[in-house]
Structures are given as C-alpha cells and as structure tokens.
Amino acid sequence: MPIEKSVADIITASLARHGVEILFSQSLPSAALLAAEDAGIRQFTYRTENAGGAMADGYARASGRVAVVTAQNGPAATLLVAPLAEALKSSIPVVALVQEVERANTDRNAFQELDHTLLFQGCTKWVRRVTEAKRVEDYIDMAFATAAGGRPGPVALLIPADLLHETTTEHGRRQASLGAFPLDRTLADPGRIESAADWIAAAACPLVIAGGGIHLSGAAQALARLQEEAHLPVMTTVMGKGAVAEDAPLSLGVGGNALGRLSPGYHLRPLLQRADVIVLVGTRTAQNGTDSWSVYPPSARFIHIDVDPVEIGRNYEALRLAGDARLTLEALTERLRGRRTRPQALIEEVAAARERSARESLPVRSSNASPIRPERVMADMQRVLTPETIVVADASYASVWMACYLRCLQPGMRFISPRGLAGLGWGLPLALGAKAARPASPVLCVTGDGAFGHVWSELETARRTGTAVVVTVLNNGVLGYQKDAEDVKFGRHTSAVQFTPVDHAAIARACGCRGIAVKRADDYLPALREALASDEPTLIDVDTDPEAYPPITVFDDKLEAVRAQRRNAMLRSAA
C-alpha cells in the first residue's frame, strides 16, 4: 500500500536523490527545513539572503554540483535577486526554494505577499509555482534539470506555505539524480571541428582565449592537453583564471582590461595584436574580458566554443562550435595531433616578455612601504598557495589584484570572483560557500574595505558554522575603483568615496573570529601562515595604500596625469 507523505518530506527526499547535502537557508520554509534536518541534510544558516545566495553560488562553483538556497516570501525573497542575477550572468546553477503565502490568501494582501514570479523573471532561467502535492517531484526535477542543463544558471521554485503540510501517496516515481553539472554533454558539429582544426593548423599566430566556461565544463585538463599537443598560446579572462598553469611555456596569464602597465601580460599584448586565428572557449566576450571589445585585431578569424549558441557570434562573428567545452576540446585536440610543431621562437618571446614584466613590477611586489602596497600582499600570498588552495576575490580592485599578481599552479586550480555583475560584498559569502563545498581545501578571500562593509555580519556565520576561511581586507579607506574611475572620467571625484577609519580586526574578534591588524609589510606573511595553521575563521586587516591601483588598461597614463594636475593645482594654490 502506498505510503502517505507530506510535501515537505517529498521535497527532502527529492533533494537527497539529487545529492544535496547542504541547504543555504535561514529556517524558512520551516516545514521543509525541519524535514531536511531530520533527514541529515545540513542547514548552513546565513545572516542575510543576499549573502546566502552568494554562498550557494560559491558552493556550486567549488563543488560542481547544483546548490540550493531557500528564503521566505516578501523582503527575504527580494534579497535573493542580486545573487541570482550574478549566478545568471556567470552561468552558475542554483535552485532557490522560495516560500509563498498560503494558497487561499493569494491576492488578498497577505503578510509579505509579493508577485515572486515577476520578481525572479529577470534574474533566473526559469520560475515556477507548484500548487499540487502530486506534482512536487516533477517540479523539483524540472528545477534541477533547468539549472544544470544547457548553459547552467539559477532557477526559482515557489512553494505555498500550506502546501508543505499537505500529504499525498503520489511520490517515489522518479529515480534520476540531476544534481551534478554539466547535466548533458553535447559535442559540437564534427564537420565544424574539422574546419576549426584546419584553421588552427594553417594559422601563423593562433591564440586561445579561455573563459569561465572551462571551469563549468570541467575542461581544464582538456585545454591543457590541447595547449601542449597543438603548441597554442592560451590567455584567460578573470573568470577563466586557473584554466591552465600560468608557468607553462605558452601561458599568457589574464588578458582583457587587466593588461595595463605593470601587469604580467603588459608586454604580451603584441601576441594578441598579431593573432590571425583566435579560439574563444567558454567566454561571453564581455566588456572587461575584451577591454571594451578593443583588444582583438579586426583582421583575426574567430572560432567560438560554447554550450550556449546565443553567445557564439554575439560580439565576434565566428566558426560556430556549439557544444560542451571538454568534449569539443578533446575532439579538436585529436584532429590537431601532429599538425603543429613546437614554436621555439614564440616560447622564447613569451619568456622574455614575462621576465621583463616581472622585473618592472618587482619594486611594488617587494615594497616595504607603509601603507602597504597590495602587490606586496599578493606576492606574499603567492608563497602559501598550493594547487588545492581556492582563492576568492571580491569585485572591483580585489578581482584584478588577484588576477594579475597570483599565479595558477596547475590546470583547474580555482580562482573565484563575482564577474557576472561584479557586485560588491560577494567575496566573504562566496568563500564560505566554497569552503563548505571543499572543507579540506584552504580558502583565501581577498576583499576591499568598501566591499567587506556589505557583509560584516557573515563573520558570525563563519564562526557559528566553523568555516575556517582566511579573509584579507585591503583596507585603504576609500572606494578605490570608484575614486580612480571618476578621476579619469571627470578629473575629480565625489565625497562619497571616502570612509572614516574602521578596525575590521576588532569587528572579527567581536564576532568570535580571529582578527589581526597588519600595518607593516613584513608582518603580513607571518599573519597569513598563522591563520592557515589555526584552522579558525580569521580576518587580516591590512593597512594598504589608497593611491595604489591595479594595472587596468584605461588607467594607463590618464590617472597619473590627473593626479599630477591636482598636485600642481595644490602647489599653485599654496603659493
């Protein structure tokens, strides 16, 4: 005789079937969370829903599994919009289970009632409201299949509060496990793969640009084999960082708008400008990754590998290889085997350009100045990295410091940043989610003081959950990117970019975490090593130079010219 179960229990069984072990939540929908905890699914409780959504995002990126975040109706649900929008732009599979008001109270101005379907339509792949107990399993499976299938992304499933208590015997019919991504791997058209191989084999200066889709596909090893077999130089976007080892002879590091003076790739720009065939893999060819669509030569021919056919040709007309990155790269490697010889002159050119860039940036990377140069912080952080380390950077300057001055040690090493929408405050919650996914891996978070101000409260989450991330706050007392961008555009900046001094180490200690203040450059590395050895959540508040800015191309010459004009004006005024 069929067993009658509540919808809350059916949801829990469905989540378990899909391999869900953690729910990023705050006790609501309560009936579902109580059932999940009874079944051994852990509730990782955030302080705010926008941070909880980012934790789910970080978990999915680090685990290769669909993440689940839950929220109450109304104001709680609205706070999921920003993290789901980031996940949508970055192609991260997240299932949001959102409580709705009781069905009988729909459209009666019930407490915290809101049109959640309309709310989530712009920031998810798919939104549905389930109203019948016998359809719950169907909708859970649709949610996971949509999140993990095709181009991954977030979905929202809306569940009326009273439905959770309803019972039914219609359950247990579905057996599939849909919690890993990519859910389905498709190979690009074999004929087009053959054409792509011919283009690359005949090219004088081919080049690969690898985006974040490499990591979503688990294609880093496949790309490394293509790089080695076909002797192809590879440059990545910030999202694609970690796709290849950056000490490989033909690895060019991070490109796009991070090729300014003192960047590791500054003297590698000529390779981009003379490229005749450019292979785009898993990249949206977005503004930052292409330096406002200016970095690639107009004479180049493009090959674009992407799971989303809409992205192929969006900004650069290309030979279309619509399919999974890993499968397609593997097939392309086979067709290029033995067709290209080792380019010794190019290898030497890359080595010389790297060495020149390293020599030019050495003064800031080894500086003992106070306030501390962020480049020095990154140089010391590099000393503790292992291939298993996950580095998470917040938006704005933190992402660029990480991209330029930390080095990937092996293909597939993870460097995570919120580049889809690049919202401030994502660093700490992304790091917490990544650590929840891979507790044995060291997780380092780099954030600015402006970004960190959005999520101070999640330090308590780190302490309560025993999530031992190490957070480095680059504390310069300003919104650096905003200030410098305003100076370049307008020759001056608004008063909003300045902060009063904040002791972030004291905030960390108040939350029960370890908090260390660093004022001298030589003190950072010992503090970082101590933090990693402690296995406790630790914040290192580093007093950094407010005049320092990363090597963003649009700032070259222009920012220093504005600063020089301001200094001269002050001197004339004083005279």
Coordinates of C-alpha atoms in Angstrom, one line a residue:
M1 CA 0.0 0.0 0.0
P2 CA 1.5 3.4 -1.0
I3 CA 2.8 5.5 2.0
E4 CA 1.4 8.9 2.5
K5 CA 4.0 11.6 2.9
S6 CA 3.9 15.3 3.4
V7 CA 5.1 17.7 0.7
A8 CA 8.0 18.8 3.0
D9 CA 9.1 15.1 3.2
I10 CA 8.8 14.6 -0.5
I11 CA 10.9 17.7 -1.2
T12 CA 13.5 16.4 1.2
A13 CA 13.6 13.0 -0.4
S14 CA 13.9 14.7 -3.9
L15 CA 16.8 16.9 -2.7
A16 CA 18.6 13.9 -1.3
R17 CA 18.1 12.0 -4.5
H18 CA 19.8 14.8 -6.3
G19 CA 22.8 14.6 -4.0
V20 CA 22.0 17.7 -1.9
E21 CA 23.9 17.7 1.4
I22 CA 23.7 21.4 2.4
L23 CA 20.9 24.0 2.2
F24 CA 21.9 27.6 2.4
S25 CA 18.9 28.9 4.4
Q26 CA 17.5 30.7 7.4
S27 CA 14.9 28.2 8.7
L28 CA 12.3 29.1 6.1
P29 CA 10.3 27.5 4.7
S30 CA 10.3 26.0 8.2
A31 CA 8.4 22.8 7.4
A32 CA 10.8 21.9 4.6
L33 CA 13.9 22.8 6.7
L34 CA 12.7 20.7 9.7
A35 CA 12.2 17.7 7.4
A36 CA 15.6 18.2 5.8
E37 CA 17.4 18.4 9.1
D38 CA 15.6 15.2 10.2
A39 CA 16.9 13.5 7.1
G40 CA 20.5 14.6 7.7
I41 CA 20.7 17.5 5.2
R42 CA 22.7 20.3 6.8
Q43 CA 21.3 23.8 7.1
F44 CA 24.1 26.3 6.5
T45 CA 22.4 29.4 8.0
Y46 CA 23.2 32.7 6.6
R47 CA 22.6 36.1 8.2
T48 CA 21.2 37.8 5.1
E49 CA 19.6 36.3 2.0
N50 CA 21.8 38.2 -0.5
A51 CA 24.9 36.6 1.3
G52 CA 23.1 33.2 1.4
G53 CA 22.6 33.3 -2.4
A54 CA 26.3 34.1 -2.9
M55 CA 27.2 31.3 -0.6
A56 CA 25.2 28.9 -2.8
D57 CA 27.0 30.3 -5.8
G58 CA 30.4 29.7 -4.3
Y59 CA 29.3 26.2 -3.3
A60 CA 28.3 25.4 -6.8
R61 CA 31.5 26.7 -8.3
A62 CA 33.7 24.8 -6.0
S63 CA 31.8 21.5 -5.9
G64 CA 30.5 21.1 -9.5
R65 CA 27.0 20.5 -8.0
V66 CA 23.8 22.4 -8.1
A67 CA 23.4 24.5 -4.9
V68 CA 20.2 25.1 -3.1
V69 CA 19.2 28.3 -1.3
T70 CA 15.9 28.9 0.5
A71 CA 14.1 32.0 1.5
Q72 CA 10.8 33.3 3.0
N73 CA 8.3 35.3 0.9
G74 CA 8.4 39.0 0.6
P75 CA 11.5 41.0 1.7
A76 CA 13.7 37.9 2.1
A77 CA 12.9 36.8 -1.4
T78 CA 13.8 40.3 -2.8
L79 CA 17.3 40.0 -1.3
L80 CA 17.9 36.9 -3.5
V81 CA 17.6 39.0 -6.7
A82 CA 21.2 40.2 -6.7
P83 CA 23.0 36.9 -6.1
L84 CA 20.7 35.1 -8.5
A85 CA 21.4 37.8 -11.1
E86 CA 25.2 37.2 -10.6
A87 CA 24.6 33.5 -11.0
L88 CA 22.6 34.1 -14.2
K89 CA 25.3 36.2 -15.8
S90 CA 28.1 33.8 -14.6
S91 CA 26.2 30.6 -15.5
I92 CA 26.1 29.1 -12.0
P93 CA 23.4 26.5 -11.2
V94 CA 21.4 27.5 -8.1
V95 CA 18.0 26.3 -7.1
A96 CA 16.1 28.9 -5.0
L97 CA 13.2 27.4 -3.0
V98 CA 11.0 30.3 -2.0
Q99 CA 8.1 30.2 0.3
E100 CA 4.8 31.7 -0.9
V101 CA 1.8 32.8 1.1
E102 CA -1.0 30.2 1.7
R103 CA -2.9 29.5 -1.5
A104 CA -6.2 30.6 0.0
N105 CA -4.7 34.0 0.8
T106 CA -3.3 34.7 -2.7
D107 CA -4.1 38.3 -3.9
R108 CA -5.6 39.3 -0.6
N109 CA -2.7 41.4 0.6
A110 CA -1.5 38.7 2.9
F111 CA 1.5 39.5 5.1
Q112 CA 4.6 39.9 3.0
E113 CA 2.8 38.8 -0.2
L114 CA 4.6 39.7 -3.4
D115 CA 4.5 38.6 -7.0
H116 CA 7.6 36.4 -6.9
T117 CA 7.1 35.2 -10.4
L118 CA 7.5 38.7 -11.7
L119 CA 10.3 39.4 -9.2
F120 CA 12.5 36.5 -10.4
Q121 CA 11.8 36.5 -14.1
G122 CA 14.7 38.9 -14.9
C123 CA 17.3 37.1 -12.7
T124 CA 16.7 33.4 -13.4
K125 CA 16.4 30.9 -16.2
W126 CA 13.1 29.6 -15.0
V127 CA 10.4 30.4 -12.4
R128 CA 7.5 28.1 -11.5
R129 CA 4.9 27.9 -8.7
V130 CA 3.9 24.5 -7.6
T131 CA 0.3 24.2 -6.3
E132 CA -0.4 20.5 -6.2
A133 CA 1.2 17.9 -3.9
K134 CA 1.2 15.2 -6.6
R135 CA 3.4 17.4 -8.9
V136 CA 6.1 18.3 -6.4
E137 CA 8.6 15.7 -7.5
D138 CA 8.0 16.7 -11.1
Y139 CA 8.8 20.4 -10.4
I140 CA 11.8 19.6 -8.2
D141 CA 13.3 17.6 -11.1
M142 CA 12.4 20.3 -13.6
A143 CA 14.2 22.8 -11.4
F144 CA 17.4 20.8 -11.2
A145 CA 17.3 19.9 -14.9
T146 CA 16.9 23.5 -15.9
A147 CA 19.6 24.7 -13.5
A148 CA 22.2 22.2 -14.6
G149 CA 21.2 21.7 -18.2
G150 CA 22.5 23.6 -21.3
R151 CA 24.1 26.8 -20.1
P152 CA 23.8 26.4 -16.3
G153 CA 22.0 29.1 -14.3
P154 CA 19.7 29.8 -11.4
V155 CA 16.0 28.9 -11.1
A156 CA 13.3 29.7 -8.6
L157 CA 10.7 27.3 -7.4
L158 CA 7.8 28.9 -5.4
I159 CA 6.1 26.8 -2.8
P160 CA 3.0 28.0 -0.9
A161 CA 3.4 27.6 2.9
D162 CA 0.3 25.5 3.3
L163 CA 1.2 23.1 0.5
L164 CA 4.2 21.9 2.6
H165 CA 1.8 20.3 5.1
E166 CA -0.4 18.6 2.5
T167 CA 0.1 14.8 2.1
T168 CA -0.1 12.5 -0.9
T169 CA 0.7 9.0 -1.9
E170 CA 1.9 10.0 -5.3
H171 CA 5.6 10.1 -4.8
G172 CA 8.7 8.0 -5.3
R173 CA 8.2 7.5 -9.1
R174 CA 11.3 9.4 -10.1
Q175 CA 14.7 7.9 -9.7
A176 CA 17.1 10.2 -11.6
S177 CA 19.9 12.1 -9.9
L178 CA 20.2 15.6 -11.5
G179 CA 22.5 17.4 -9.0
A180 CA 25.8 17.5 -10.9
F181 CA 26.7 19.7 -13.8
P182 CA 27.1 19.8 -16.8
L183 CA 24.0 17.6 -16.8
D184 CA 24.2 16.7 -20.5
R185 CA 27.4 16.9 -22.6
T186 CA 27.0 17.6 -26.3
L187 CA 29.7 17.6 -28.9
A188 CA 29.9 20.3 -31.5
D189 CA 29.3 19.5 -35.2
P190 CA 32.2 17.2 -36.2
G191 CA 32.5 18.9 -39.6
R192 CA 33.0 22.2 -38.0
I193 CA 35.5 20.8 -35.6
E194 CA 37.4 19.5 -38.6
S195 CA 37.3 23.0 -40.1
A196 CA 38.4 24.6 -36.9
A197 CA 41.4 22.2 -36.8
D198 CA 42.3 23.2 -40.4
W199 CA 42.1 26.9 -39.5
I200 CA 44.4 26.4 -36.4
A201 CA 46.8 24.1 -38.3
A202 CA 47.3 26.7 -41.0
A203 CA 47.4 29.7 -38.8
A204 CA 50.6 31.7 -38.3
C205 CA 49.7 33.1 -34.9
P206 CA 46.8 31.2 -33.4
L207 CA 45.7 32.1 -29.8
V208 CA 43.2 30.6 -27.3
I209 CA 41.1 32.8 -25.0
A210 CA 39.6 30.7 -22.2
G211 CA 36.7 32.0 -20.1
G212 CA 34.8 30.7 -17.1
G213 CA 33.0 28.1 -19.1
I214 CA 36.2 26.0 -18.9
H215 CA 35.6 25.5 -15.2
L216 CA 31.9 24.9 -15.6
S217 CA 32.6 22.1 -18.0
G218 CA 35.5 20.7 -16.0
A219 CA 37.6 21.2 -19.2
A220 CA 40.9 22.5 -17.7
Q221 CA 42.8 19.2 -18.3
A222 CA 41.3 19.0 -21.9
L223 CA 42.5 22.6 -22.5
A224 CA 46.0 21.8 -21.1
R225 CA 46.3 18.8 -23.5
L226 CA 45.3 21.0 -26.4
Q227 CA 47.8 23.6 -25.4
E228 CA 50.6 21.0 -25.2
E229 CA 49.6 19.0 -28.3
A230 CA 49.0 21.9 -30.6
H231 CA 51.5 24.3 -29.1
L232 CA 49.0 27.0 -28.7
P233 CA 49.4 30.1 -26.5
V234 CA 46.5 30.5 -24.0
M235 CA 45.2 33.6 -22.4
T236 CA 42.3 33.7 -19.9
T237 CA 39.7 36.0 -18.7
V238 CA 39.4 36.7 -15.0
M239 CA 36.7 34.1 -14.7
G240 CA 38.8 31.7 -16.7
K241 CA 41.9 32.1 -14.5
G242 CA 43.0 28.7 -13.4
A243 CA 42.2 27.1 -16.8
V244 CA 45.9 26.5 -17.5
A245 CA 49.0 26.6 -15.4
E246 CA 50.4 30.0 -15.7
D247 CA 54.0 28.8 -15.7
A248 CA 53.5 26.7 -18.8
P249 CA 55.7 28.0 -21.7
L250 CA 52.8 29.2 -23.7
S251 CA 50.5 30.5 -20.9
L252 CA 49.9 34.3 -21.2
G253 CA 48.0 34.9 -18.0
V254 CA 44.9 37.1 -17.7
G255 CA 44.0 39.4 -20.5
G256 CA 41.2 41.8 -21.3
N257 CA 41.3 45.1 -19.3
A258 CA 44.0 43.7 -17.0
L259 CA 46.8 44.3 -19.4
G260 CA 47.9 47.7 -18.2
R261 CA 51.4 48.8 -17.2
L262 CA 53.0 46.6 -14.6
S263 CA 50.7 43.7 -15.4
P264 CA 52.3 40.3 -16.1
G265 CA 50.8 40.4 -19.6
Y266 CA 51.7 44.0 -20.5
H267 CA 54.5 43.0 -22.9
L268 CA 52.5 40.1 -24.3
R269 CA 50.0 42.4 -26.0
P270 CA 51.8 42.2 -29.4
L271 CA 50.8 38.4 -29.4
L272 CA 47.2 39.4 -29.2
Q273 CA 47.5 42.1 -31.8
R274 CA 49.1 39.8 -34.4
A275 CA 46.8 36.8 -33.8
D276 CA 45.2 35.6 -37.0
V277 CA 43.0 32.8 -35.6
I278 CA 41.5 33.3 -32.1
V279 CA 39.8 30.4 -30.4
L280 CA 37.2 31.6 -27.8
V281 CA 36.3 28.9 -25.3
G282 CA 33.5 29.4 -22.7
T283 CA 33.6 33.1 -22.8
R284 CA 30.8 35.7 -23.2
T285 CA 33.2 38.1 -24.9
A286 CA 32.1 40.7 -22.3
Q287 CA 33.4 44.2 -21.9
N288 CA 36.1 43.6 -19.3
G289 CA 37.3 40.4 -20.9
T290 CA 37.9 42.1 -24.2
D291 CA 39.0 45.5 -22.9
S292 CA 35.8 47.1 -24.2
W293 CA 36.0 45.0 -27.3
S294 CA 39.2 46.6 -28.4
V295 CA 41.9 44.1 -27.7
Y296 CA 41.5 41.6 -30.6
P297 CA 42.7 42.6 -34.1
P298 CA 39.9 43.2 -36.6
S299 CA 41.7 41.0 -39.1
A300 CA 41.6 37.9 -37.0
R301 CA 39.2 34.9 -37.7
F302 CA 37.4 33.5 -34.7
I303 CA 36.4 30.0 -33.6
H304 CA 34.0 30.0 -30.7
I305 CA 33.3 27.0 -28.5
D306 CA 30.4 27.5 -26.1
V307 CA 27.5 25.5 -24.7
D308 CA 25.2 28.5 -25.3
P309 CA 24.6 29.1 -29.1
V310 CA 23.4 32.6 -28.4
E311 CA 26.9 33.6 -27.1
I312 CA 28.6 32.4 -30.3
G313 CA 28.9 35.3 -32.6
R314 CA 27.3 37.8 -30.2
N315 CA 30.3 40.2 -30.5
Y316 CA 32.7 38.4 -32.9
E317 CA 31.4 36.5 -35.9
A318 CA 32.9 33.0 -35.5
L319 CA 33.0 29.5 -36.7
R320 CA 30.3 28.0 -34.5
L321 CA 31.3 25.1 -32.3
A322 CA 28.2 24.8 -30.1
G323 CA 28.8 22.2 -27.5
D324 CA 30.4 21.2 -24.3
A325 CA 33.9 22.7 -23.9
R326 CA 35.5 19.5 -22.6
L327 CA 34.2 17.2 -25.3
T328 CA 34.8 19.7 -28.0
L329 CA 38.4 20.5 -26.9
E330 CA 39.1 16.8 -26.7
A331 CA 37.9 16.2 -30.3
L332 CA 39.8 19.3 -31.5
T333 CA 43.0 18.0 -29.9
E334 CA 42.6 14.7 -31.7
R335 CA 42.2 16.4 -35.1
L336 CA 45.3 18.6 -34.4
R337 CA 47.6 15.8 -33.3
G338 CA 51.0 16.1 -35.0
R339 CA 49.9 19.0 -37.2
R340 CA 51.8 21.8 -35.4
T341 CA 55.4 22.0 -34.4
R342 CA 56.9 23.4 -31.2
P343 CA 57.2 27.2 -31.8
Q344 CA 60.6 27.8 -30.1
A345 CA 60.8 31.4 -31.1
L346 CA 57.4 32.1 -29.6
I347 CA 58.2 30.3 -26.4
E348 CA 61.3 32.5 -26.1
E349 CA 59.3 35.6 -26.8
V350 CA 56.8 34.8 -24.1
A351 CA 59.5 34.0 -21.6
A352 CA 61.3 37.3 -22.3
A353 CA 58.0 39.3 -22.0
R354 CA 57.2 37.6 -18.7
E355 CA 60.7 38.3 -17.4
R356 CA 60.5 42.0 -18.4
S357 CA 57.1 42.4 -16.8
A358 CA 58.3 40.7 -13.6
R359 CA 61.4 43.0 -13.5
E360 CA 59.3 46.1 -13.9
S361 CA 56.8 45.2 -11.2
L362 CA 59.4 44.0 -8.7
P363 CA 59.6 47.3 -6.9
V364 CA 55.9 47.2 -5.9
R365 CA 55.8 43.5 -5.4
S366 CA 58.7 43.7 -2.9
S367 CA 58.0 47.1 -1.4
N368 CA 58.3 47.6 2.3
A369 CA 56.3 50.9 2.1
S370 CA 53.7 51.9 4.6
P371 CA 50.8 52.0 3.9
I372 CA 51.3 48.6 2.3
R373 CA 51.2 48.0 -1.5
P374 CA 48.6 45.5 -2.5
E375 CA 51.1 44.0 -4.9
R376 CA 53.3 43.1 -2.0
V377 CA 50.3 41.4 -0.2
M378 CA 49.7 39.3 -3.3
A379 CA 53.4 38.4 -3.6
D380 CA 53.3 37.1 -0.1
M381 CA 50.0 35.3 -0.6
Q382 CA 51.6 33.5 -3.5
R383 CA 54.1 31.9 -1.2
V384 CA 51.4 30.0 0.7
L385 CA 49.4 28.8 -2.3
T386 CA 49.1 25.1 -3.1
P387 CA 47.3 23.5 -6.1
E388 CA 44.4 22.7 -3.7
T389 CA 44.0 26.3 -2.5
I390 CA 40.9 28.2 -3.5
V391 CA 41.3 31.9 -3.8
V392 CA 38.1 34.1 -3.8
A393 CA 38.2 37.7 -4.6
D394 CA 35.5 40.3 -4.2
A395 CA 34.5 42.6 -7.0
S396 CA 36.3 45.8 -8.0
Y397 CA 40.1 46.1 -7.4
A398 CA 40.3 42.9 -5.4
S399 CA 39.5 40.8 -8.5
V400 CA 42.2 42.5 -10.6
W401 CA 44.9 42.2 -7.8
M402 CA 44.2 38.5 -7.7
A403 CA 44.0 38.0 -11.4
C404 CA 47.3 39.8 -12.1
Y405 CA 49.5 39.0 -9.1
L406 CA 48.6 35.5 -8.1
R407 CA 49.8 32.6 -10.3
C408 CA 47.9 29.5 -11.1
L409 CA 49.9 26.4 -10.2
Q410 CA 48.1 23.7 -12.2
P411 CA 45.2 23.4 -14.6
G412 CA 41.9 23.5 -12.8
M413 CA 43.1 25.5 -9.7
R414 CA 40.2 27.7 -8.6
F415 CA 40.2 31.5 -8.5
I416 CA 36.7 32.6 -7.9
S417 CA 35.3 36.1 -8.3
P418 CA 31.9 37.7 -9.0
R419 CA 32.4 38.9 -12.5
G420 CA 28.9 38.4 -13.9
L421 CA 27.6 41.6 -12.4
A422 CA 30.6 42.4 -10.3
G423 CA 28.6 43.4 -7.2
L424 CA 30.5 44.5 -4.1
G425 CA 30.2 42.3 -1.0
W426 CA 30.3 38.9 -2.7
G427 CA 33.8 37.9 -1.5
L428 CA 33.2 36.5 2.0
P429 CA 30.0 34.6 1.2
L430 CA 31.5 33.1 -1.9
A431 CA 34.4 32.0 0.2
L432 CA 32.1 30.5 2.8
G433 CA 30.2 28.6 0.2
A434 CA 33.4 27.3 -1.4
K435 CA 34.8 26.1 1.9
A436 CA 31.5 24.4 2.7
A437 CA 31.9 22.5 -0.6
R438 CA 35.6 21.7 -0.1
P439 CA 36.4 21.7 3.6
A440 CA 39.8 20.2 3.1
S441 CA 41.0 22.9 0.8
P442 CA 42.5 26.2 2.1
V443 CA 40.2 29.0 1.1
L444 CA 41.6 32.5 1.0
C445 CA 39.4 35.6 0.4
V446 CA 40.7 38.9 -0.8
T447 CA 38.3 41.9 -0.4
G448 CA 38.5 45.6 -0.2
D449 CA 37.1 47.5 2.8
G450 CA 34.3 49.0 0.7
A451 CA 33.1 45.6 -0.4
F452 CA 33.6 44.0 3.0
G453 CA 31.4 46.6 4.6
H454 CA 28.4 44.9 2.9
V455 CA 28.8 41.6 4.7
W456 CA 30.4 42.1 8.1
S457 CA 27.6 40.1 9.7
E458 CA 28.6 36.9 7.9
L459 CA 31.7 36.7 10.1
E460 CA 29.3 35.4 12.7
T461 CA 28.2 32.8 10.2
A462 CA 31.8 31.7 9.7
R463 CA 32.3 31.4 13.5
R464 CA 29.0 29.6 14.2
T465 CA 29.5 27.1 11.3
G466 CA 33.2 26.6 12.0
T467 CA 34.0 27.6 8.4
A468 CA 37.7 28.4 8.5
V469 CA 38.2 30.9 5.7
V470 CA 41.0 33.4 5.8
V471 CA 39.9 36.9 4.8
T472 CA 42.4 39.6 3.8
V473 CA 40.8 43.0 3.9
L474 CA 42.8 45.5 1.8
N475 CA 41.9 48.5 4.0
N476 CA 42.7 51.7 2.2
G477 CA 39.8 53.9 3.5
V478 CA 38.3 54.6 0.0
L479 CA 36.2 53.1 -2.7
G480 CA 39.3 52.8 -4.8
Y481 CA 37.9 51.9 -8.2
Q482 CA 35.1 54.5 -7.9
K483 CA 37.5 57.2 -7.0
D484 CA 40.0 56.5 -9.7
A485 CA 37.4 55.9 -12.4
E486 CA 35.8 59.3 -11.5
D487 CA 39.2 61.0 -11.6
V488 CA 39.9 59.5 -15.1
K489 CA 36.5 60.4 -16.5
F490 CA 35.9 63.8 -14.8
G491 CA 39.2 64.9 -13.4
R492 CA 37.8 64.8 -9.8
H493 CA 35.8 62.6 -7.6
T494 CA 32.8 62.9 -5.3
S495 CA 33.0 62.9 -1.5
A496 CA 31.2 59.6 -1.3
V497 CA 34.4 57.6 -2.0
Q498 CA 36.0 58.4 1.4
F499 CA 35.5 56.3 4.6
T500 CA 36.2 57.0 8.2
P501 CA 38.7 54.5 9.7
V502 CA 37.3 51.1 10.5
D503 CA 39.1 48.4 12.6
H504 CA 38.0 45.3 10.8
A505 CA 40.2 43.1 13.0
A506 CA 38.2 44.3 16.0
I507 CA 34.9 43.5 14.3
A508 CA 36.2 40.0 13.6
R509 CA 37.1 39.5 17.2
A510 CA 33.7 40.8 18.3
C511 CA 32.2 38.1 16.2
G512 CA 34.3 35.4 17.8
C513 CA 36.8 35.1 14.9
R514 CA 40.5 35.7 14.9
G515 CA 41.3 39.3 14.0
I516 CA 44.8 40.5 13.1
A517 CA 45.7 44.1 12.1
V518 CA 48.8 44.5 9.9
K519 CA 50.5 47.8 9.5
R520 CA 53.9 46.7 8.2
A521 CA 54.5 44.8 5.0
D522 CA 56.8 42.2 6.7
D523 CA 54.0 41.3 9.2
Y524 CA 51.5 40.1 6.6
L525 CA 53.1 36.7 5.6
P526 CA 53.6 35.5 9.2
A527 CA 50.0 36.5 10.0
L528 CA 48.7 34.6 6.9
R529 CA 50.7 31.5 7.8
E530 CA 49.4 31.7 11.4
A531 CA 45.9 32.0 10.1
L532 CA 46.1 29.0 7.9
A533 CA 47.7 26.9 10.7
S534 CA 44.9 27.9 13.1
D535 CA 42.0 26.2 11.3
E536 CA 39.7 29.0 12.6
P537 CA 38.0 31.8 10.6
T538 CA 40.5 34.6 10.6
L539 CA 40.4 38.2 9.3
I540 CA 43.6 40.0 8.5
D541 CA 43.1 43.8 8.2
V542 CA 45.9 45.2 6.1
D543 CA 46.5 48.9 6.0
T544 CA 47.0 49.5 2.3
D545 CA 48.0 52.4 0.1
P546 CA 44.9 54.4 -1.1
E547 CA 47.0 55.6 -4.1
A548 CA 47.7 52.1 -5.4
Y549 CA 45.6 50.8 -8.3
P550 CA 45.9 47.6 -10.3
P551 CA 47.0 47.5 -14.0
I552 CA 43.8 48.3 -15.7
T553 CA 44.4 49.5 -19.2
V554 CA 42.1 52.5 -19.2
F555 CA 44.1 54.0 -16.3
D556 CA 47.5 53.9 -18.0
D557 CA 48.9 57.4 -18.2
K558 CA 45.5 59.0 -17.7
L559 CA 45.2 58.5 -13.9
E560 CA 48.7 59.7 -13.2
A561 CA 48.1 62.7 -15.4
V562 CA 45.0 63.7 -13.4
R563 CA 46.9 63.2 -10.1
A564 CA 49.8 65.3 -11.4
Q565 CA 47.4 68.1 -12.4
R566 CA 45.8 68.0 -8.9
R567 CA 49.2 68.2 -7.2
N568 CA 50.3 71.2 -9.4
A569 CA 47.0 72.9 -8.7
M570 CA 47.5 72.5 -4.9
L571 CA 51.1 73.9 -5.2
R572 CA 49.8 76.9 -7.1
S573 CA 47.1 77.4 -4.6
A574 CA 49.6 77.2 -1.7
A575 CA 51.9 79.7 -3.4

